[in-house]
Coordinates of C-alpha atoms in Angstrom, one line a residue:
X69 CA -134.5 -48.6 27.0
X70 CA -130.3 -49.7 27.7
X71 CA -130.1 -52.9 28.6
X72 CA -126.0 -52.7 29.2
X73 CA -123.0 -50.9 29.1
X74 CA -119.4 -52.1 28.9
X75 CA -115.9 -52.0 27.9
X76 CA -112.4 -53.6 26.7
X77 CA -111.3 -52.3 30.4
X78 CA -110.9 -55.0 32.2
X79 CA -111.3 -53.0 35.6
X80 CA -114.6 -51.3 34.0
X81 CA -117.5 -51.9 35.8
X82 CA -119.9 -53.6 33.0
X83 CA -123.5 -51.8 33.9
X84 CA -126.8 -53.5 33.3
X85 CA -130.1 -52.0 33.5
X86 CA -133.9 -53.5 33.6
X87 CA -137.0 -51.4 32.6
X88 CA -138.1 -48.8 35.2
X89 CA -136.2 -47.8 37.7
X90 CA -132.5 -48.0 38.0
X91 CA -130.7 -46.7 41.2
X92 CA -126.7 -46.7 40.5
X93 CA -125.6 -46.1 44.6
X94 CA -121.8 -44.5 44.8
X95 CA -120.7 -44.8 48.7
X96 CA -118.5 -41.4 49.3
X97 CA -115.7 -41.0 51.6
X98 CA -114.6 -38.1 54.1
X99 CA -112.1 -36.8 51.5
X100 CA -115.3 -36.4 48.9
X101 CA -115.5 -32.8 47.9
X102 CA -111.9 -31.9 47.8
X103 CA -111.4 -32.1 44.6
X104 CA -108.2 -33.8 44.0
X105 CA -109.2 -35.5 41.0
X106 CA -112.5 -34.9 38.3
X107 CA -113.1 -38.6 38.2
X108 CA -113.7 -40.3 41.7
X109 CA -116.2 -42.6 41.7
X110 CA -117.6 -41.9 37.9
X111 CA -121.2 -41.7 38.6
X112 CA -120.8 -38.6 36.2
X113 CA -119.2 -41.1 33.7
X114 CA -122.3 -42.6 33.2
X115 CA -123.9 -40.1 31.4
X116 CA -120.5 -39.2 30.2
X117 CA -120.3 -42.8 28.7
X118 CA -124.2 -42.8 27.2
X119 CA -123.3 -39.5 25.5
X120 CA -120.2 -40.8 24.0
X121 CA -122.0 -43.9 22.6
X122 CA -124.5 -42.0 21.1
X123 CA -122.6 -39.6 18.7
X124 CA -121.5 -36.7 21.5
X125 CA -118.1 -34.8 21.1
X126 CA -115.5 -35.2 23.7
X127 CA -114.8 -32.2 25.4
X128 CA -111.6 -31.5 27.7
X129 CA -113.8 -32.2 30.4
X130 CA -115.2 -35.6 29.8
X131 CA -113.1 -38.4 30.9
X132 CA -112.5 -40.1 27.2
X133 CA -110.4 -37.2 26.3
X134 CA -107.9 -38.8 29.2
X135 CA -105.1 -40.5 27.7
X136 CA -105.4 -43.5 30.4
X137 CA -108.6 -44.9 28.0
X138 CA -106.8 -44.2 24.7
X139 CA -106.6 -47.8 24.1
X140 CA -110.1 -49.0 24.9
X141 CA -113.5 -49.4 23.7
X142 CA -116.7 -48.5 25.0
X143 CA -119.9 -50.4 24.1
X144 CA -124.1 -50.4 24.7
X145 CA -126.7 -52.2 24.4
X146 CA -130.0 -50.3 23.7
X147 CA -133.0 -50.7 22.3
X148 CA -133.7 -48.5 19.0
X149 CA -136.8 -48.3 17.0
X150 CA -137.9 -52.0 18.9
X151 CA -135.4 -53.4 18.2
X152 CA -131.7 -54.2 20.6
X153 CA -128.9 -52.8 18.8
X154 CA -125.0 -52.5 19.9
X155 CA -123.0 -49.8 19.3
X156 CA -118.7 -49.9 20.2
X157 CA -116.8 -46.3 20.0
X158 CA -112.8 -46.8 20.4
X159 CA -111.7 -43.8 22.7
X160 CA -108.8 -43.2 20.2
X161 CA -110.0 -43.7 17.0
X162 CA -113.4 -42.1 17.8
X163 CA -114.2 -40.9 14.3
X164 CA -116.2 -43.9 14.1
X165 CA -119.1 -45.9 15.6
X166 CA -119.6 -50.0 15.2
X167 CA -123.4 -50.6 15.0
X168 CA -124.3 -54.5 15.0
X169 CA -120.6 -55.1 13.7
X170 CA -121.0 -52.4 10.7
X171 CA -118.7 -49.4 10.7
X172 CA -120.5 -45.7 10.5
X173 CA -119.3 -42.3 11.0
X174 CA -120.1 -39.8 14.0
X175 CA -123.0 -38.0 11.9
X176 CA -125.0 -40.9 10.0
X177 CA -125.1 -42.6 13.5
X178 CA -126.7 -38.9 15.1
X179 CA -128.9 -38.9 11.8
X180 CA -130.1 -42.8 12.5
X181 CA -130.7 -41.6 16.2
X182 CA -132.4 -38.6 15.3
X183 CA -134.9 -40.0 12.9
X184 CA -135.3 -43.3 15.4
X185 CA -136.1 -41.2 18.3
X186 CA -137.6 -38.0 17.4
X187 CA -138.4 -38.6 13.7
X188 CA -136.0 -35.7 12.6
X189 CA -135.1 -36.4 8.5
X190 CA -131.8 -38.2 7.3
X191 CA -129.8 -34.5 6.6
X192 CA -131.3 -32.4 9.8
X193 CA -128.0 -32.8 11.3
X194 CA -126.5 -31.1 8.3
X195 CA -128.5 -28.4 7.3
X196 CA -129.0 -26.6 10.4
X197 CA -132.5 -25.9 9.9
X198 CA -134.4 -28.0 11.5
X199 CA -134.0 -29.2 15.3
X200 CA -130.8 -31.6 15.4
X201 CA -130.8 -34.9 17.2
X202 CA -127.8 -33.5 19.9
X203 CA -130.2 -30.6 21.3
X204 CA -132.6 -32.9 22.1
X205 CA -131.1 -35.8 23.2
X206 CA -129.5 -33.6 26.1
X207 CA -132.6 -33.1 27.5
X208 CA -132.9 -37.1 28.0
X209 CA -129.6 -37.2 29.7
X210 CA -128.4 -33.8 30.8
X211 CA -124.4 -33.4 31.7
X212 CA -123.1 -31.5 34.8
X213 CA -120.6 -30.7 32.7
X214 CA -122.4 -28.6 30.7
X215 CA -124.5 -27.2 33.7
X216 CA -127.5 -28.9 32.5
X217 CA -128.9 -28.5 36.0
X218 CA -130.0 -24.5 36.3
X219 CA -132.8 -24.3 34.1
X220 CA -135.8 -26.5 33.4
X221 CA -136.1 -25.3 29.9
X222 CA -132.2 -25.2 29.4
X223 CA -129.4 -28.8 28.7
X224 CA -126.6 -26.8 28.9
X225 CA -125.8 -23.4 30.2
X226 CA -124.9 -21.7 27.2
X227 CA -127.3 -22.9 25.3
X228 CA -129.5 -20.1 23.7
X229 CA -132.6 -19.0 23.2
X230 CA -133.2 -20.0 19.6
X231 CA -131.5 -23.5 20.7
X232 CA -133.6 -24.9 23.4
X233 CA -137.2 -23.1 22.0
X234 CA -136.3 -24.7 18.4
X235 CA -135.9 -28.2 20.3
X236 CA -138.7 -28.0 23.1
X237 CA -141.5 -26.4 20.0
X238 CA -140.7 -30.1 18.2
X239 CA -140.5 -32.0 21.6
X240 CA -144.0 -30.6 22.8
X241 CA -145.6 -30.8 19.4
X242 CA -145.9 -27.0 18.5
X243 CA -144.5 -25.1 15.3
X244 CA -140.9 -25.7 15.6
X245 CA -140.2 -23.3 12.4
X246 CA -141.4 -20.4 14.3
X247 CA -138.9 -20.8 16.8
X248 CA -136.1 -21.1 13.6
X249 CA -137.7 -17.7 11.7
X250 CA -137.2 -16.2 15.5
X251 CA -133.9 -17.2 15.3
X252 CA -133.1 -15.7 12.5
X253 CA -134.6 -12.8 13.3
X254 CA -132.1 -12.5 16.3
X255 CA -128.8 -13.4 14.2
X256 CA -129.9 -10.3 11.9
X257 CA -130.4 -8.1 14.9
X258 CA -126.9 -9.0 16.2
X259 CA -125.3 -8.3 13.1
X260 CA -126.9 -4.9 13.0
X261 CA -126.1 -4.2 16.5
X262 CA -122.5 -5.0 15.2
X263 CA -122.5 -3.2 12.6
X264 CA -124.4 -0.1 14.6
X265 CA -121.1 -0.4 16.8
X266 CA -118.7 -0.3 14.4
X267 CA -119.9 2.5 12.6
X268 CA -120.4 4.4 15.5
X269 CA -116.8 3.4 16.8
X270 CA -115.5 4.8 13.4
X271 CA -114.3 1.3 12.1
X272 CA -117.3 1.4 9.3
X273 CA -118.2 5.2 9.6
X274 CA -116.1 6.1 6.6
X275 CA -117.2 3.1 4.5
X276 CA -120.8 2.8 5.2
X277 CA -121.8 6.3 6.2
X278 CA -124.9 7.7 6.7
X279 CA -128.0 7.5 4.3
X280 CA -128.6 11.3 3.8
X281 CA -124.8 11.5 3.4
X282 CA -124.3 9.0 0.8
X283 CA -127.6 10.0 -1.2
X284 CA -126.1 13.6 -2.1
X285 CA -123.0 12.2 -2.7
X286 CA -124.1 9.5 -4.9
X287 CA -126.4 12.5 -7.0
X288 CA -123.1 14.2 -7.2
X289 CA -121.2 11.4 -8.5
X290 CA -123.9 10.2 -10.9
X291 CA -124.0 13.7 -12.6
X292 CA -120.2 14.0 -12.8
X293 CA -120.5 10.2 -14.8
X294 CA -123.4 11.6 -16.9
X295 CA -120.9 14.8 -18.3
X296 CA -118.1 12.6 -18.9
X297 CA -120.3 10.4 -20.6
X298 CA -121.5 13.0 -22.8
X299 CA -118.3 14.2 -22.9
X300 CA -117.1 10.7 -24.5
X301 CA -120.0 10.7 -27.2
X302 CA -118.9 14.2 -28.7
X303 CA -115.6 13.2 -28.5
X304 CA -113.7 13.3 -32.3
X305 CA -110.3 12.0 -32.2
X306 CA -108.1 14.1 -34.3
X307 CA -104.6 11.6 -35.2
X308 CA -102.2 15.0 -35.9
X309 CA -103.5 16.7 -32.8
X310 CA -100.5 16.5 -31.3
X311 CA -98.1 17.9 -34.3
X312 CA -100.9 21.1 -34.8
X313 CA -100.2 22.0 -31.0
X314 CA -96.6 22.0 -31.9
X315 CA -97.5 24.2 -34.7
X316 CA -99.2 26.1 -32.9
X317 CA -96.8 26.8 -30.1
X318 CA -94.3 27.6 -32.8
X319 CA -96.8 29.9 -34.2
X320 CA -97.3 31.9 -30.9
X321 CA -93.4 32.0 -30.4
X322 CA -93.2 33.4 -33.9
X323 CA -95.8 36.0 -33.3
X324 CA -94.7 36.9 -29.9
X325 CA -91.3 37.7 -31.8
X326 CA -92.6 39.9 -34.3
X327 CA -94.9 42.0 -32.1
X328 CA -91.6 42.7 -29.9
X329 CA -90.3 43.8 -33.0
X330 CA -92.7 46.0 -33.8
X331 CA -93.1 47.1 -30.6
X332 CA -89.6 48.4 -30.3
X333 CA -89.9 50.2 -33.4
X334 CA -92.9 51.6 -32.3
X335 CA -90.6 53.0 -29.3
X336 CA -88.2 54.2 -31.6
X337 CA -90.4 56.5 -33.9
X338 CA -91.9 57.8 -31.0
X339 CA -88.2 59.3 -29.9
X340 CA -87.3 60.4 -32.8
X341 CA -90.9 62.9 -33.0
X342 CA -89.9 64.2 -29.6
X343 CA -86.0 64.7 -31.1
X344 CA -86.9 66.3 -33.4
X345 CA -89.7 68.4 -32.1
X346 CA -86.9 69.7 -29.8
X347 CA -83.8 70.6 -32.1
X348 CA -84.4 74.3 -33.1
X349 CA -81.5 76.7 -34.9
X350 CA -80.4 80.0 -32.6
X351 CA -82.0 82.8 -33.4
X352 CA -79.8 85.1 -35.7
X353 CA -79.7 88.5 -34.0
X354 CA -79.9 87.5 -30.2
X355 CA -76.1 87.7 -29.7
X356 CA -75.8 91.1 -31.1
X357 CA -79.0 92.2 -29.6
X358 CA -77.5 91.4 -25.9
X359 CA -74.5 93.3 -26.1
X360 CA -76.4 96.3 -27.9
X361 CA -79.1 96.5 -24.7
X362 CA -75.9 96.0 -23.0
X363 CA -74.3 99.3 -24.3
X364 CA -71.7 97.8 -25.7
X365 CA -70.4 97.7 -29.7
X366 CA -68.8 95.1 -31.0
X367 CA -66.1 95.0 -33.5
X368 CA -66.6 94.2 -36.9
X369 CA -64.5 91.1 -36.8
X370 CA -66.2 89.9 -33.6
X371 CA -69.2 90.1 -35.5
X372 CA -67.9 88.1 -38.4
X373 CA -66.7 85.2 -35.9
X374 CA -69.7 84.9 -34.5
X375 CA -71.9 84.5 -37.8
X376 CA -69.4 81.7 -38.8
X377 CA -70.4 79.7 -35.4
X378 CA -74.3 80.5 -36.2
X379 CA -73.8 78.9 -39.9
X380 CA -72.2 76.0 -38.0
X381 CA -74.6 75.2 -35.5
X382 CA -77.4 75.7 -37.9
X383 CA -75.8 73.0 -40.4
X384 CA -75.3 70.5 -37.8
X385 CA -79.2 70.9 -36.5
X386 CA -80.0 70.3 -40.5
X387 CA -77.9 66.9 -40.2
X388 CA -79.3 65.6 -37.2
X389 CA -83.0 65.8 -38.1
X390 CA -82.1 64.2 -42.0
X391 CA -80.4 61.5 -39.6
X392 CA -83.9 61.1 -37.4
X393 CA -86.2 61.5 -40.0
X394 CA -84.5 58.7 -42.2
X395 CA -84.1 56.2 -39.1
X396 CA -87.7 56.7 -38.4
X397 CA -88.5 56.1 -42.1
X398 CA -86.6 53.0 -41.7
X399 CA -88.8 51.4 -38.8
X400 CA -91.7 52.4 -40.6
X401 CA -90.6 50.2 -43.4
X402 CA -90.2 47.5 -41.3
X403 CA -92.9 47.6 -39.6
X404 CA -95.0 47.3 -42.8
X405 CA -92.8 44.4 -44.2
X406 CA -93.7 42.7 -40.4
X407 CA -97.3 43.7 -41.3
X408 CA -98.0 40.6 -44.1
X409 CA -95.8 38.2 -42.0
X410 CA -98.1 38.8 -38.7
X411 CA -101.3 38.6 -41.0
X412 CA -100.6 34.8 -42.0
X413 CA -99.2 33.3 -39.1
X414 CA -102.4 34.6 -36.7
X415 CA -104.7 33.6 -40.2
X416 CA -102.7 30.4 -39.6
X417 CA -102.9 30.2 -35.7
X418 CA -106.4 30.8 -35.7
X419 CA -107.1 27.9 -37.6
X420 CA -105.2 25.7 -35.8
X421 CA -107.1 26.2 -32.5
X422 CA -110.4 26.4 -34.2
X423 CA -109.3 22.3 -35.0
X424 CA -107.9 22.1 -31.7
X425 CA -111.1 23.3 -29.7
X426 CA -113.5 20.6 -31.7
X427 CA -111.4 17.9 -31.5
X428 CA -109.2 15.9 -29.3
X429 CA -106.0 13.6 -29.3
X430 CA -106.5 9.8 -28.8
X431 CA -104.1 10.1 -25.0
X432 CA -106.8 12.6 -24.3
X433 CA -109.6 10.4 -25.3
X434 CA -108.3 7.8 -23.0
X435 CA -107.4 9.7 -20.5
X436 CA -111.5 10.7 -20.4
X437 CA -112.3 6.8 -20.6
X438 CA -110.1 6.4 -17.6
X439 CA -111.4 8.9 -16.0
X440 CA -115.2 7.9 -16.5
X441 CA -114.5 3.9 -15.2
X442 CA -113.1 5.9 -12.6
X443 CA -116.1 8.0 -11.6
X444 CA -118.0 5.0 -12.5
X445 CA -116.7 2.7 -9.7
X446 CA -117.3 5.5 -7.6
X447 CA -120.4 6.0 -8.5
X448 CA -121.3 2.4 -8.4
X449 CA -119.6 1.9 -4.8
X450 CA -121.7 4.7 -3.6
X451 CA -124.6 3.7 -4.9
X452 CA -124.0 -0.1 -2.9
X453 CA -123.0 1.9 0.4
X454 CA -126.0 4.0 0.0
X455 CA -128.1 1.0 -0.2
X456 CA -126.0 -0.5 2.8
X457 CA -126.6 2.5 4.9
X458 CA -130.5 2.6 4.1
X459 CA -130.7 -1.2 4.6
X460 CA -128.9 -0.6 8.3
X461 CA -131.4 2.5 9.0
X462 CA -134.2 0.6 8.0
X463 CA -133.7 -3.0 9.1
X464 CA -134.6 -2.2 12.7
X465 CA -138.1 -1.3 11.7
X466 CA -138.3 -4.2 9.4
X467 CA -136.9 -6.6 12.1
X468 CA -139.3 -5.0 14.9
X469 CA -142.2 -5.6 11.9
X470 CA -141.1 -9.4 11.5
X471 CA -141.2 -9.8 15.5
X472 CA -144.8 -8.3 15.5
X473 CA -145.0 -11.4 12.5
X474 CA -143.8 -13.7 14.8
X475 CA -145.4 -13.2 18.0
X476 CA -148.7 -13.2 15.8
X477 CA -147.9 -16.7 14.4
X478 CA -146.9 -17.9 17.6
X479 CA -149.6 -17.0 19.5
X480 CA -152.3 -18.5 16.5
X481 CA -149.9 -21.9 17.2
X482 CA -150.5 -21.9 20.9
X483 CA -154.5 -21.5 20.2
X484 CA -154.2 -24.2 17.5
X485 CA -152.0 -26.6 19.6
X486 CA -154.1 -25.4 22.8
X487 CA -154.2 -30.0 23.9
X488 CA -151.0 -30.1 23.6
X489 CA -149.5 -26.9 25.3
X490 CA -152.3 -27.9 28.0
X491 CA -151.8 -31.7 28.2
X492 CA -147.8 -30.8 29.3
X493 CA -148.8 -27.9 31.7
X494 CA -151.2 -31.0 33.4
X495 CA -148.6 -33.1 33.6
X496 CA -145.6 -30.9 34.9
X497 CA -148.6 -29.5 37.6
X498 CA -149.3 -33.6 38.4
X499 CA -145.8 -34.4 39.2
X500 CA -145.2 -31.6 41.1
X501 CA -148.2 -32.6 43.2
X502 CA -146.5 -35.4 43.8
X503 CA -143.7 -33.4 45.6
X504 CA -145.4 -30.4 47.4
X505 CA -148.6 -29.9 48.7
X506 CA -147.9 -26.2 47.1
X507 CA -147.8 -27.4 43.4
X508 CA -145.7 -25.5 40.9
X509 CA -146.6 -24.6 37.4
X510 CA -145.2 -24.1 34.3
X511 CA -146.5 -21.4 32.0
X512 CA -145.8 -21.4 28.3
X513 CA -145.8 -17.9 27.4
X514 CA -146.2 -16.3 23.9
X515 CA -143.9 -13.4 23.6
X516 CA -142.1 -11.0 21.8
X517 CA -139.0 -13.0 21.7
X518 CA -140.4 -16.0 21.4
X519 CA -141.8 -18.9 23.6
X520 CA -141.0 -18.4 27.1
X521 CA -141.1 -20.9 30.0
X522 CA -141.7 -20.2 33.2
X523 CA -141.7 -22.5 36.4
X524 CA -143.6 -20.7 39.8
X525 CA -143.8 -22.5 43.0
X526 CA -143.5 -21.1 46.3
X527 CA -139.8 -21.4 47.9
X528 CA -138.2 -21.2 44.4
X529 CA -134.9 -19.6 45.5
X530 CA -134.5 -22.4 47.4
X531 CA -131.7 -24.4 45.3
X532 CA -132.9 -28.0 46.3
X533 CA -136.9 -26.9 44.9
X534 CA -134.7 -24.9 41.7
X535 CA -133.2 -28.5 41.0
X536 CA -136.6 -30.3 41.7
X537 CA -138.4 -28.1 39.4
X538 CA -135.7 -29.5 36.2
X539 CA -136.9 -33.1 37.9
X540 CA -140.9 -32.3 37.3
X541 CA -140.5 -30.8 33.7
X542 CA -138.3 -34.0 32.3
X543 CA -140.3 -36.2 33.6
X544 CA -143.3 -34.3 32.0
X545 CA -140.8 -34.5 28.7
X546 CA -141.7 -38.4 29.0
X547 CA -144.6 -38.6 29.5
X548 CA -145.4 -36.1 26.1
X549 CA -142.9 -38.6 24.4
X550 CA -145.0 -41.2 25.4
X551 CA -147.8 -39.7 24.0
X552 CA -146.5 -38.7 20.9
X553 CA -144.5 -42.3 20.2
X554 CA -141.6 -40.5 20.3
X555 CA -137.9 -40.5 22.6
X556 CA -135.1 -42.7 23.7
X557 CA -137.4 -44.3 26.0
X558 CA -135.1 -43.6 28.9
X559 CA -134.8 -40.6 31.4
X560 CA -130.8 -40.6 33.1
X561 CA -130.2 -38.3 35.9
X562 CA -126.7 -38.1 37.8
X563 CA -126.6 -37.2 41.1
X564 CA -125.7 -33.3 40.8
X565 CA -129.3 -33.3 40.0
X566 CA -130.6 -33.7 44.0
X567 CA -127.8 -31.5 45.7
X568 CA -129.5 -29.4 47.8
X569 CA -132.6 -31.4 47.7
X570 CA -134.3 -32.2 51.0
X571 CA -133.8 -36.1 51.4
X572 CA -138.0 -36.3 51.8
X573 CA -138.3 -34.8 48.5
X574 CA -135.8 -36.8 46.7
X575 CA -137.4 -40.1 48.5
X576 CA -141.0 -38.9 46.8
X577 CA -139.4 -37.8 43.5
X578 CA -138.1 -41.5 43.2
X579 CA -141.1 -43.1 44.6
X580 CA -143.1 -40.7 42.0
X581 CA -140.7 -41.3 39.2
X582 CA -140.8 -45.0 39.4
X583 CA -144.3 -45.0 39.3
X584 CA -144.5 -43.0 36.0
X585 CA -142.3 -45.1 34.5
X586 CA -143.7 -48.5 35.5
X587 CA -147.3 -46.8 33.9
X588 CA -146.1 -45.4 30.6
X589 CA -143.5 -47.6 30.9
X590 CA -140.1 -46.1 30.4
X591 CA -136.6 -46.2 32.0
X592 CA -135.6 -44.1 34.6
X593 CA -131.9 -44.4 35.5
X594 CA -130.3 -42.2 38.7
X595 CA -126.9 -41.9 40.0
X596 CA -127.0 -41.3 43.7
X597 CA -124.9 -40.9 46.7
X598 CA -125.8 -43.7 49.3
X599 CA -126.1 -41.2 52.2
X600 CA -128.2 -39.1 50.2
X601 CA -130.8 -42.0 48.8
X602 CA -130.9 -42.7 52.3
X603 CA -131.6 -40.1 54.8
X604 CA -135.6 -40.6 54.5
X605 CA -138.6 -42.7 53.9
X606 CA -141.7 -42.8 52.6
X607 CA -144.4 -45.3 53.1
X608 CA -145.0 -47.9 50.4
X609 CA -141.6 -47.3 48.8
X610 CA -138.8 -49.4 49.3
X611 CA -135.8 -47.9 47.2
X612 CA -133.2 -51.0 48.0
X613 CA -135.8 -53.0 45.0
X614 CA -134.4 -50.9 42.7
X615 CA -130.8 -50.6 43.5
X616 CA -128.0 -52.1 40.9
X617 CA -126.3 -54.9 42.4
X618 CA -123.1 -52.7 40.9
X619 CA -121.9 -50.2 43.8
X620 CA -119.5 -47.4 43.0
X621 CA -117.1 -46.0 45.6
X622 CA -114.4 -43.5 46.0
X623 CA -112.9 -44.9 49.1
X624 CA -110.8 -47.4 47.2
X625 CA -108.7 -46.7 44.7
X626 CA -110.3 -49.3 42.4
X627 CA -114.2 -48.2 43.4
X628 CA -114.7 -46.1 40.4
X629 CA -116.6 -46.9 37.3
X630 CA -113.2 -47.5 35.4
X631 CA -111.6 -49.4 38.4
X632 CA -109.1 -46.7 38.9
X633 CA -108.5 -43.1 39.3
X634 CA -107.1 -40.7 36.5
X635 CA -106.5 -37.2 36.4

């Protein structure tokens, strides 16, 4: 139980508690609800102070983020493992705690409390593989700043299904490892969905691709890699490879030149032969016969001149034929002279080309190696992408199977822990029955998404009834903690739990809580607005006997918990 909450701040109102029900009242002024300041009477600050002193982080909504409190220390005396312990924490230097005078870190303090209250292993706060102290402790001191008064099974509106299933499975004595494994599946599904969305949007489409496409690309890349490996294995490096390449180029040039010269000589012979065939001497009697046929007799002088001309022309023709025949012979001789050189050059070129075709240069070998390394890298990348695509496409089926396995484990655990589940159900029902004629029920169901909690009750849409379901749930947890000999030994509710709740239900609930707290026993601390506390009465219950001597008020500047107002 909590014995005392105090501070070095002179104006702070020290709170002293007793066992059982403790009611801290606050008077509300007519201006209340205008929202001018975040901390007026300070009812919620009591809850924030308890969290501050049990290792809670300081959010922007917390009063302990205010510079107005920076120079002060706050403390609490409460029972830990049956021993009264004093813890203090400075607002400014809040990384450390003083526990019975000894300085320890926030992490060590949380581990100690987790071990003392819930039997957690000392390293449970670090490994993240088991329930945490802070997650479970928040059910016993719900914070309005976390919107903790929305659902019975959630101690914060943003609490994930994995977190509350893990915490409540542990608190109710079920196999919490199943809840942890379920969260692993959810995380994998979330990652899978993000990858699928990214692939669909094109962010990863070119990187991952489909398994079918990548299977083909990978097969082609592997085949290409094999060919390159074979080529490298059979590659013979020839040191003089480049010199032979140069010689082959020169031989090709020389052979081309000689072939061109032969072509020119062959063309010349062809033209000479054509010219020789067209050259002919004029017929001896052709001109005389022409005149005779015309009936003209040429004089003897003319005949002699004609004979001289004919002989001259014949001489010219003979000289030209002799010249052409000589040119033809020269061309044939040149071609004959080139023939041996052509044969020699051709043989040399053939030998070089044969050598080059069966060997390679060192730089070619290096290029081939580089190409093989590049293709090998591409093939490995395709292999990894193919595996990723297969995993991506097959993960959904695998996760569905894992969900079915977890559902089977959960159903089996529910069967094995039927007594504990039944005890929780009956405890909730009995508390609800103290408030309503038609008692509410708690249903714990094994589903494909883990343990689900439902709280059906007539008129459950009413805001007040929703709040009282949380009230019944929290008292049920206190009963289960007593049976299991664990828990902090106290339950704290601030006035937000009773917003919108009928006055008769409030006083009936407090009467029920007072009786349960006295019977088990445990400590129940409640902060209430004075107007709500005394709207109704119930026979056999005097609320005044549980009201704490300290009263808070937002009507005066110094009426709040801290003795002054701050933003």
